[in-house]
Coordinates of C-alpha atoms in Angstrom, one line a residue:
M1 CA -39.9 2.6 -29.1
K2 CA -43.2 4.2 -29.6
K3 CA -43.9 7.7 -28.3
Q4 CA -46.0 8.0 -25.2
S5 CA -49.6 8.4 -26.4
E6 CA -51.7 7.2 -23.5
K7 CA -54.6 9.2 -21.9
T8 CA -52.3 10.9 -19.2
E9 CA -50.2 12.6 -21.9
K10 CA -53.3 13.5 -23.9
I11 CA -54.9 15.3 -21.0
I12 CA -51.7 17.1 -20.0
S13 CA -51.2 18.4 -23.6
Q14 CA -54.4 20.3 -23.3
F15 CA -53.4 22.4 -20.3
N16 CA -52.1 25.9 -20.7
K17 CA -49.0 27.4 -18.8
Q18 CA -51.1 28.6 -15.9
E19 CA -52.8 25.3 -15.5
I20 CA -49.4 23.5 -15.7
F21 CA -48.2 25.7 -12.8
R22 CA -51.3 25.0 -10.6
I23 CA -50.9 21.3 -11.2
K24 CA -47.3 21.4 -10.1
K25 CA -48.4 23.1 -6.9
F26 CA -51.1 20.5 -6.4
L27 CA -48.6 17.6 -6.9
N28 CA -46.2 19.2 -4.4
S29 CA -48.8 19.2 -1.8
P30 CA -48.1 16.3 0.7
Y31 CA -51.8 16.0 1.4
F32 CA -52.5 14.9 -2.1
N33 CA -49.2 13.3 -3.2
Q34 CA -46.2 12.0 -1.4
R35 CA -44.6 10.3 -4.5
E36 CA -41.6 11.9 -6.0
D37 CA -41.7 9.6 -9.1
V38 CA -45.2 11.1 -9.8
K39 CA -43.9 14.7 -9.8
A40 CA -40.9 13.7 -12.0
L41 CA -43.2 12.0 -14.5
F42 CA -45.3 15.1 -14.8
E43 CA -42.2 17.2 -15.3
I44 CA -40.9 15.0 -18.0
I45 CA -44.2 14.8 -19.9
V46 CA -44.5 18.5 -19.8
S47 CA -41.0 19.4 -20.8
E48 CA -40.3 16.5 -23.3
P49 CA -43.5 15.3 -24.9
E50 CA -41.6 13.5 -27.6
I51 CA -39.7 11.2 -25.1
T52 CA -40.0 7.5 -25.3
Q53 CA -41.2 5.2 -22.7
M54 CA -37.9 3.6 -22.1
E55 CA -36.2 7.1 -21.9
T56 CA -38.8 8.1 -19.3
F57 CA -38.3 5.0 -17.3
A58 CA -34.4 5.6 -17.3
R59 CA -35.0 9.1 -16.0
L60 CA -37.4 8.0 -13.2
F61 CA -35.5 4.9 -12.1
P62 CA -31.8 5.3 -13.0
G63 CA -29.8 2.0 -13.1
D64 CA -33.0 -0.2 -13.0
S65 CA -34.0 -2.6 -15.9
Y66 CA -36.9 -1.4 -17.9
D67 CA -40.2 -2.5 -16.4
N68 CA -43.2 -1.5 -18.3
Q69 CA -45.7 -2.3 -15.5
K70 CA -43.8 -0.2 -13.0
L71 CA -44.0 2.7 -15.5
R72 CA -47.6 2.2 -16.0
L73 CA -48.2 2.3 -12.4
V74 CA -46.6 5.6 -11.9
R75 CA -48.5 7.0 -14.8
S76 CA -51.8 5.6 -13.3
Y77 CA -51.1 7.5 -10.0
L78 CA -50.4 10.6 -11.9
F79 CA -53.6 10.3 -13.9
R80 CA -55.7 9.9 -10.9
L81 CA -54.1 12.9 -9.2
I82 CA -54.9 15.0 -12.3
E83 CA -58.5 13.8 -12.1
K84 CA -58.7 14.8 -8.6
Y85 CA -57.2 18.2 -9.4
L86 CA -59.8 18.7 -12.1
L87 CA -62.5 17.8 -9.7
I88 CA -61.2 20.1 -7.0
R89 CA -60.7 22.9 -9.5
E90 CA -64.4 22.6 -10.8
F91 CA -65.8 22.4 -7.2
S92 CA -63.8 25.4 -6.0
E93 CA -65.2 27.5 -9.0
D94 CA -68.7 26.4 -8.1
E95 CA -69.7 28.7 -5.2
L96 CA -73.3 27.2 -4.8
A97 CA -71.9 23.7 -4.6
A98 CA -69.3 24.6 -2.1
S99 CA -71.6 26.5 0.2
Y100 CA -74.2 23.7 0.1
Y101 CA -71.6 20.9 0.8
L102 CA -70.2 22.9 3.7
T103 CA -73.7 23.3 5.2
K104 CA -74.2 19.6 4.8
A105 CA -70.8 18.8 6.5
Y106 CA -71.8 20.9 9.6
R107 CA -75.1 19.2 9.8
K108 CA -73.7 15.6 9.6
R109 CA -71.4 16.5 12.4
G110 CA -74.0 18.0 14.6
L111 CA -72.5 21.5 14.6
T112 CA -75.8 23.3 14.9
D113 CA -74.4 26.8 15.3
A114 CA -72.0 26.5 12.4
F115 CA -74.8 24.9 10.3
K116 CA -77.1 27.9 10.9
K117 CA -74.3 30.3 9.9
S118 CA -73.4 28.3 6.9
Y119 CA -77.0 27.8 5.8
E120 CA -77.7 31.5 6.0
K121 CA -74.6 32.2 3.9
A122 CA -75.5 29.5 1.4
L123 CA -79.0 31.0 1.1
H124 CA -77.5 34.4 0.6
N125 CA -75.2 33.1 -2.1
L126 CA -78.1 31.4 -3.9
D127 CA -80.3 34.4 -3.9
N128 CA -77.6 36.9 -4.9
Q129 CA -76.3 35.1 -7.9
P130 CA -78.1 36.0 -11.0
D131 CA -79.3 32.7 -12.5
R132 CA -82.9 31.5 -12.1
N133 CA -82.7 28.3 -14.1
A134 CA -83.3 24.7 -13.1
R135 CA -80.0 24.7 -11.1
Y136 CA -81.2 27.5 -8.9
Y137 CA -84.2 25.4 -7.9
E138 CA -82.1 22.3 -7.4
Y139 CA -79.8 23.9 -4.9
A140 CA -82.7 25.7 -3.2
Y141 CA -84.2 22.2 -2.7
H142 CA -80.9 20.8 -1.4
L143 CA -80.7 23.6 1.2
Q144 CA -84.3 23.1 2.2
W145 CA -83.6 19.4 2.6
E146 CA -80.7 20.1 4.9
R147 CA -82.7 22.3 7.0
H148 CA -85.5 19.7 7.1
L149 CA -83.0 17.0 8.3
L150 CA -81.7 19.1 11.0
A151 CA -85.2 20.2 12.2
S152 CA -86.7 16.7 12.0
A153 CA -83.9 15.3 14.3
D154 CA -85.4 17.6 17.0
S155 CA -89.0 17.2 16.2
P156 CA -89.6 14.2 14.0
S157 CA -93.5 14.4 14.2
E158 CA -93.6 17.9 12.5
A159 CA -93.8 18.3 8.8
N160 CA -91.5 21.2 8.9
N161 CA -91.0 22.5 5.4
L162 CA -92.0 19.4 3.3
L163 CA -94.5 21.3 1.3
E164 CA -92.1 24.0 0.3
M165 CA -89.6 21.3 -0.5
S166 CA -92.2 19.7 -2.8
D167 CA -92.9 22.9 -4.7
T168 CA -89.1 23.6 -5.2
I169 CA -88.3 20.1 -6.5
D170 CA -91.2 20.4 -8.9
L171 CA -89.8 23.5 -10.3
S172 CA -86.4 22.0 -10.6
Y173 CA -87.8 19.0 -12.2
L174 CA -90.2 20.9 -14.6
S175 CA -87.7 23.4 -15.7
L176 CA -85.1 20.6 -16.6
K177 CA -87.7 18.4 -18.3
L178 CA -89.1 21.2 -20.3
R179 CA -85.6 22.1 -21.3
N180 CA -84.8 18.7 -22.5
I181 CA -88.0 18.3 -24.5
C182 CA -87.6 21.7 -26.0
L183 CA -84.0 21.0 -27.2
L184 CA -85.3 17.7 -28.6
A185 CA -88.0 19.4 -30.5
A186 CA -85.5 21.9 -31.9
H187 CA -83.2 19.0 -32.9
Q188 CA -86.0 17.2 -34.6
S189 CA -87.1 20.3 -36.5
V190 CA -83.6 20.4 -38.1
Y191 CA -82.9 16.7 -38.6
N192 CA -86.5 15.5 -39.1
A193 CA -86.1 12.9 -36.3
T194 CA -89.2 11.5 -34.6
L195 CA -88.4 10.8 -31.0
Q196 CA -91.0 11.2 -28.2
P197 CA -89.7 11.7 -24.7
Q198 CA -91.5 10.1 -21.9
L199 CA -93.9 12.2 -19.8
A200 CA -93.7 15.1 -22.2
D201 CA -97.5 15.3 -22.6
E202 CA -98.0 15.0 -18.8
V203 CA -95.5 17.8 -18.1
L204 CA -97.0 20.1 -20.7
Q205 CA -100.6 19.5 -19.5
H206 CA -99.5 20.2 -15.9
V207 CA -97.8 23.5 -16.8
Q208 CA -101.0 24.6 -18.7
K209 CA -103.2 23.8 -15.7
S210 CA -100.9 25.4 -13.0
D211 CA -99.8 28.9 -12.4
L212 CA -96.1 28.5 -13.5
L213 CA -95.9 30.4 -16.7
N214 CA -94.8 33.4 -14.7
I215 CA -91.5 31.7 -13.9
P216 CA -89.0 32.2 -16.8
A217 CA -87.3 28.8 -16.3
V218 CA -90.7 27.1 -17.1
S219 CA -92.3 29.5 -19.5
I220 CA -89.4 29.9 -21.8
Y221 CA -89.1 26.2 -22.5
Y222 CA -92.8 25.6 -22.5
Y223 CA -93.1 28.2 -25.3
G224 CA -90.0 27.0 -26.9
Y225 CA -91.4 23.6 -27.3
R226 CA -94.7 24.8 -28.5
M227 CA -93.2 26.9 -31.2
F228 CA -91.5 23.8 -32.7
E229 CA -94.6 21.7 -32.2
K230 CA -96.4 23.3 -35.0
K231 CA -95.2 25.0 -38.2
T232 CA -97.7 27.8 -37.8
A233 CA -96.7 28.6 -34.1
E234 CA -96.0 32.3 -34.7
D235 CA -97.6 33.3 -31.5
Y236 CA -95.5 30.8 -29.4
F237 CA -92.4 32.2 -31.2
K238 CA -93.3 35.7 -30.3
K239 CA -93.8 34.8 -26.6
F240 CA -90.7 32.8 -26.6
K241 CA -88.5 35.5 -28.2
L242 CA -89.9 38.1 -25.9
L243 CA -89.1 36.1 -22.8
V244 CA -85.6 35.3 -24.1
L245 CA -84.8 39.0 -24.7
Q246 CA -86.3 40.1 -21.4
N247 CA -84.7 37.3 -19.2
G248 CA -81.3 36.6 -20.7
A249 CA -79.7 37.8 -17.4
L250 CA -81.5 35.0 -15.5
F251 CA -79.6 32.2 -17.3
P252 CA -76.0 31.1 -17.5
R253 CA -74.2 32.1 -20.6
D254 CA -74.2 28.7 -22.2
E255 CA -77.9 28.3 -21.6
I256 CA -78.9 31.6 -23.0
R257 CA -76.8 30.9 -26.0
D258 CA -78.8 27.7 -26.6
L259 CA -82.1 29.8 -26.3
Y260 CA -81.0 32.3 -28.9
L261 CA -79.9 29.5 -31.3
M262 CA -83.3 27.8 -30.8
A263 CA -85.0 31.1 -31.8
I264 CA -82.8 31.4 -34.7
N265 CA -83.3 27.8 -35.8
Y266 CA -87.1 28.5 -35.7
C267 CA -86.5 31.4 -38.1
V268 CA -84.4 29.3 -40.4
R269 CA -87.1 26.7 -40.5
Q270 CA -89.7 29.3 -41.4
L271 CA -87.3 30.7 -44.2
N272 CA -87.0 27.2 -45.5
D273 CA -90.8 27.1 -45.8
G274 CA -90.6 30.3 -47.8
D275 CA -91.6 32.9 -45.3
E276 CA -89.0 35.7 -45.9
F277 CA -90.3 37.7 -43.0
Y278 CA -88.1 35.8 -40.8
F279 CA -84.9 37.1 -42.4
R280 CA -85.3 40.2 -40.4
E281 CA -86.3 38.3 -37.2
A282 CA -83.1 36.1 -37.5
F283 CA -81.0 39.1 -38.1
E284 CA -82.2 40.9 -35.0
L285 CA -81.6 37.9 -32.9
Y286 CA -78.1 37.5 -34.1
K287 CA -77.4 41.1 -33.6
E288 CA -78.8 41.1 -30.1
G289 CA -77.0 37.8 -29.3
L290 CA -73.6 39.2 -30.5
E291 CA -74.1 42.5 -28.7
N292 CA -74.4 40.6 -25.5
E293 CA -71.7 38.0 -26.4
Y294 CA -74.3 35.2 -25.9
L295 CA -73.4 33.6 -29.2
L296 CA -69.6 33.5 -28.4
E297 CA -68.2 30.4 -26.7
N298 CA -65.2 31.2 -24.6
G299 CA -64.7 34.3 -26.9
V300 CA -65.0 32.2 -30.2
L301 CA -67.7 32.6 -32.7
S302 CA -68.3 29.6 -35.0
R303 CA -67.6 29.9 -38.6
F304 CA -71.1 28.7 -39.4
A305 CA -72.7 31.6 -37.4
Y306 CA -70.3 34.0 -39.1
H307 CA -71.3 32.8 -42.5
N308 CA -75.0 32.9 -41.5
V309 CA -75.0 36.4 -40.2
V310 CA -73.4 37.7 -43.3
A311 CA -75.9 35.8 -45.6
I312 CA -78.9 37.1 -43.6
G313 CA -77.6 40.7 -43.4
L314 CA -77.0 40.8 -47.1
K315 CA -80.4 39.4 -47.9
I316 CA -82.1 42.3 -46.0
G317 CA -79.7 44.9 -47.4
E318 CA -77.9 45.7 -44.2
F319 CA -74.5 46.2 -46.0
N320 CA -73.0 48.7 -43.7
W321 CA -73.6 46.7 -40.6
V322 CA -72.4 43.5 -42.3
A323 CA -69.1 45.3 -43.3
F324 CA -68.8 46.2 -39.6
F325 CA -69.6 42.6 -38.5
I326 CA -67.1 41.0 -40.8
Q327 CA -64.2 43.2 -39.6
R328 CA -65.4 43.2 -35.9
Y329 CA -65.7 39.5 -35.5
K330 CA -62.8 38.3 -37.7
N331 CA -60.5 37.7 -34.7
A332 CA -63.3 35.8 -32.9
L333 CA -63.0 33.0 -35.4
E334 CA -60.8 30.0 -34.9
R335 CA -57.5 30.8 -36.2
K336 CA -57.6 28.0 -38.9
Y337 CA -60.8 29.3 -40.4
R338 CA -60.1 33.1 -39.8
D339 CA -58.5 34.1 -43.1
S340 CA -60.7 32.1 -45.5
S341 CA -63.9 33.0 -43.7
F342 CA -62.9 36.7 -43.7
S343 CA -62.0 36.8 -47.4
F344 CA -65.0 34.8 -48.6
N345 CA -67.5 36.8 -46.7
T346 CA -65.9 40.1 -47.8
A347 CA -66.1 38.9 -51.3
R348 CA -69.9 38.2 -50.7
L349 CA -70.4 41.7 -49.4
E350 CA -68.5 43.3 -52.3
L351 CA -70.6 41.2 -54.8
S352 CA -73.8 42.6 -53.2
R353 CA -72.3 46.1 -53.6
K354 CA -71.4 45.4 -57.3
N355 CA -67.7 46.0 -56.5
Y356 CA -66.6 43.3 -58.9
G357 CA -63.0 44.2 -59.0
A358 CA -62.7 43.7 -55.2
V359 CA -64.6 40.3 -55.5
L360 CA -62.1 39.1 -58.2
E361 CA -59.1 40.1 -56.2
L362 CA -60.4 38.4 -53.0
L363 CA -61.5 35.2 -54.6
Q364 CA -58.5 34.7 -57.0
K365 CA -56.0 35.0 -54.0
A366 CA -57.8 33.0 -51.5
N367 CA -57.1 29.3 -50.9
Y368 CA -60.2 27.6 -49.5
R369 CA -59.4 24.1 -48.1
D370 CA -62.9 23.3 -47.1
L371 CA -64.5 21.6 -50.1
L372 CA -68.0 23.2 -49.7
L373 CA -66.6 26.7 -49.1
N374 CA -64.4 26.3 -52.1
L375 CA -67.4 25.5 -54.3
T376 CA -69.5 28.4 -52.8
A377 CA -66.5 30.7 -53.5
K378 CA -66.4 29.4 -57.1
T379 CA -70.2 30.2 -57.3
L380 CA -69.4 33.7 -56.3
L381 CA -66.8 33.9 -59.0
L382 CA -69.3 32.5 -61.5
K383 CA -71.8 35.3 -60.6
T384 CA -69.1 37.9 -60.9
Y385 CA -68.1 36.8 -64.4
Y386 CA -71.7 36.7 -65.6
E387 CA -72.7 40.1 -64.1
L388 CA -69.5 41.6 -65.7
G389 CA -70.5 40.1 -69.0
E390 CA -67.0 38.2 -69.2
T391 CA -68.4 35.3 -71.4
N392 CA -65.1 33.7 -72.2
L393 CA -64.0 33.6 -68.5
L394 CA -67.5 32.5 -67.5
Y395 CA -67.4 29.4 -69.8
A396 CA -63.9 28.4 -68.8
H397 CA -64.9 28.8 -65.2
L398 CA -68.0 26.6 -65.7
D399 CA -65.9 23.9 -67.2
A400 CA -63.3 24.1 -64.4
M401 CA -66.0 24.0 -61.8
N402 CA -67.7 20.9 -63.4
N403 CA -64.3 19.1 -63.5
Y404 CA -63.6 20.0 -59.9
I405 CA -67.0 18.6 -58.8
R406 CA -66.3 15.3 -60.5
R407 CA -62.5 15.2 -59.5
K408 CA -63.3 15.7 -55.8
G409 CA -65.9 13.0 -55.7
I410 CA -68.6 15.2 -54.4
I411 CA -71.8 13.1 -53.8
G412 CA -75.5 13.5 -52.8
Y413 CA -77.3 16.9 -52.3
H414 CA -74.2 19.0 -52.8
K415 CA -73.2 17.3 -56.1
T416 CA -76.7 17.8 -57.4
N417 CA -76.9 21.4 -56.3
F418 CA -73.6 22.7 -57.7
Q419 CA -74.0 20.7 -60.9
N420 CA -77.4 22.4 -61.3
I421 CA -75.7 25.8 -60.7
V422 CA -73.3 25.1 -63.4
R423 CA -75.9 23.8 -65.8
Y424 CA -78.4 26.5 -65.4
T425 CA -75.8 29.3 -65.5
R426 CA -74.5 27.8 -68.8
K427 CA -78.3 27.8 -70.1
L428 CA -78.7 31.4 -68.9
A429 CA -75.5 32.5 -70.6
N430 CA -76.7 30.7 -73.9
T431 CA -80.2 32.3 -73.8
N432 CA -81.1 35.0 -76.2
P433 CA -81.9 38.0 -73.8
Y434 CA -84.4 39.3 -76.4
D435 CA -86.3 36.0 -76.7
K436 CA -89.2 36.2 -74.2
V437 CA -90.4 32.6 -74.9
E438 CA -86.9 31.2 -74.5
K439 CA -86.4 33.2 -71.2
S440 CA -89.9 32.1 -69.9
S441 CA -89.1 28.5 -70.6
L442 CA -85.8 28.7 -68.8
A443 CA -87.4 30.4 -65.9
K444 CA -90.0 27.7 -65.6
M445 CA -87.3 24.9 -65.6
I446 CA -85.4 26.8 -62.8
E447 CA -88.6 27.3 -60.8
K448 CA -89.4 23.5 -60.9
E449 CA -85.8 22.5 -59.8
E450 CA -85.9 21.2 -56.3
V451 CA -82.2 21.3 -55.5
L452 CA -80.9 24.7 -56.5
T453 CA -79.6 27.2 -53.9
E454 CA -79.0 30.0 -56.5
K455 CA -82.5 29.8 -57.9
K456 CA -83.3 33.4 -57.0
W457 CA -80.2 34.7 -58.5
L458 CA -80.7 32.9 -61.7
L459 CA -84.4 34.1 -61.9
S460 CA -83.2 37.7 -61.3
M461 CA -80.7 37.5 -64.0
I462 CA -83.4 36.4 -66.4
E463 CA -85.6 39.3 -65.4
M464 CA -82.7 41.7 -65.8
G465 CA -81.6 40.2 -69.1

């Protein structure tokens, strides 16, 4: 009999011990659940995830003949209750939503005094929480709407706060819309897509004509969009970066994280266009984002960010800070990438410091399961052998690297890039260091190569030779 693998079991498998305990309490509440078989099924799934459906049925209904439909029905009840638990959990953690809906409930029941107290408390909660993003204006509008409904019931001919509501909903819409088109522009700058969102031009023109650029939720995304609109948008980038640095506390952590990544992506695009000034800009953004923990998601730093920070820090010669970073954020990496990312980036640092013995020790012991990381590590080893003058080891390594590329079936850009690294390193090793014409010819070939990530290293070795 197949093991249980339906959606109920999959969801339950994601819960930690504390969550399991809370769900048990939830299922034991007669207000939400009065079925003993549902509670029993949850216990079975939690304690014996490998149990079969037939064994589960026998536990739930001793003595009964197996009935798949009956078991599915119990599982369906449990699934719906777990969904209800998740909804209540999310709602209970959202103070703004809870205070708004309580205010709405009092208004619908005509409890005017209770409404007024609840309204004032909801307004207080809204104004005293730090965020001033689109969501802030959305809930401000909802509360204004509730006040309007109550007031208009007594005086239907009065406009009450309709103009205020109109301004608030405009801010909610504009900040959301600008965020959307800004994220889309950032995406398109990386993936070269050509998508044009509706009403984007109208929204941008309205913001330009109005007095809204003093509102961070509007101005940040306005300048963010503009900096991706044109490749020469340095002024917009500077305004965007300044607003992000000054107003980080006004946005929830996930949103400010996206803003930092947008600024970093702009820097990366400028770097790809050859403007090396943006190495320092990207470095400072990463540093600031890390110090404030904006770039961590639930305490986890992505391995891609980890690699990028090291690469940029080494590029601008911040060796001591990079050494601190590598060690400081090792445990913030996902466990399955932790050791490989740590050893690889430590090797990069030691290569930059010319500590070749440490590089060899780190790379020869490491086991990189990720294909591209493995090839990049092999490239570090290639550089180390060359800079040490270990010609025999270098040639053997180049042959092994070529075979690895073919054996692993690497295709496209990465195949071309790593094959070019091997090819030009071999040419470099075979070049007479005293023959200026031969060196110049090789340098010109390397300069013309479009797919070659180690172009600068190769050219620097020609100059040094």
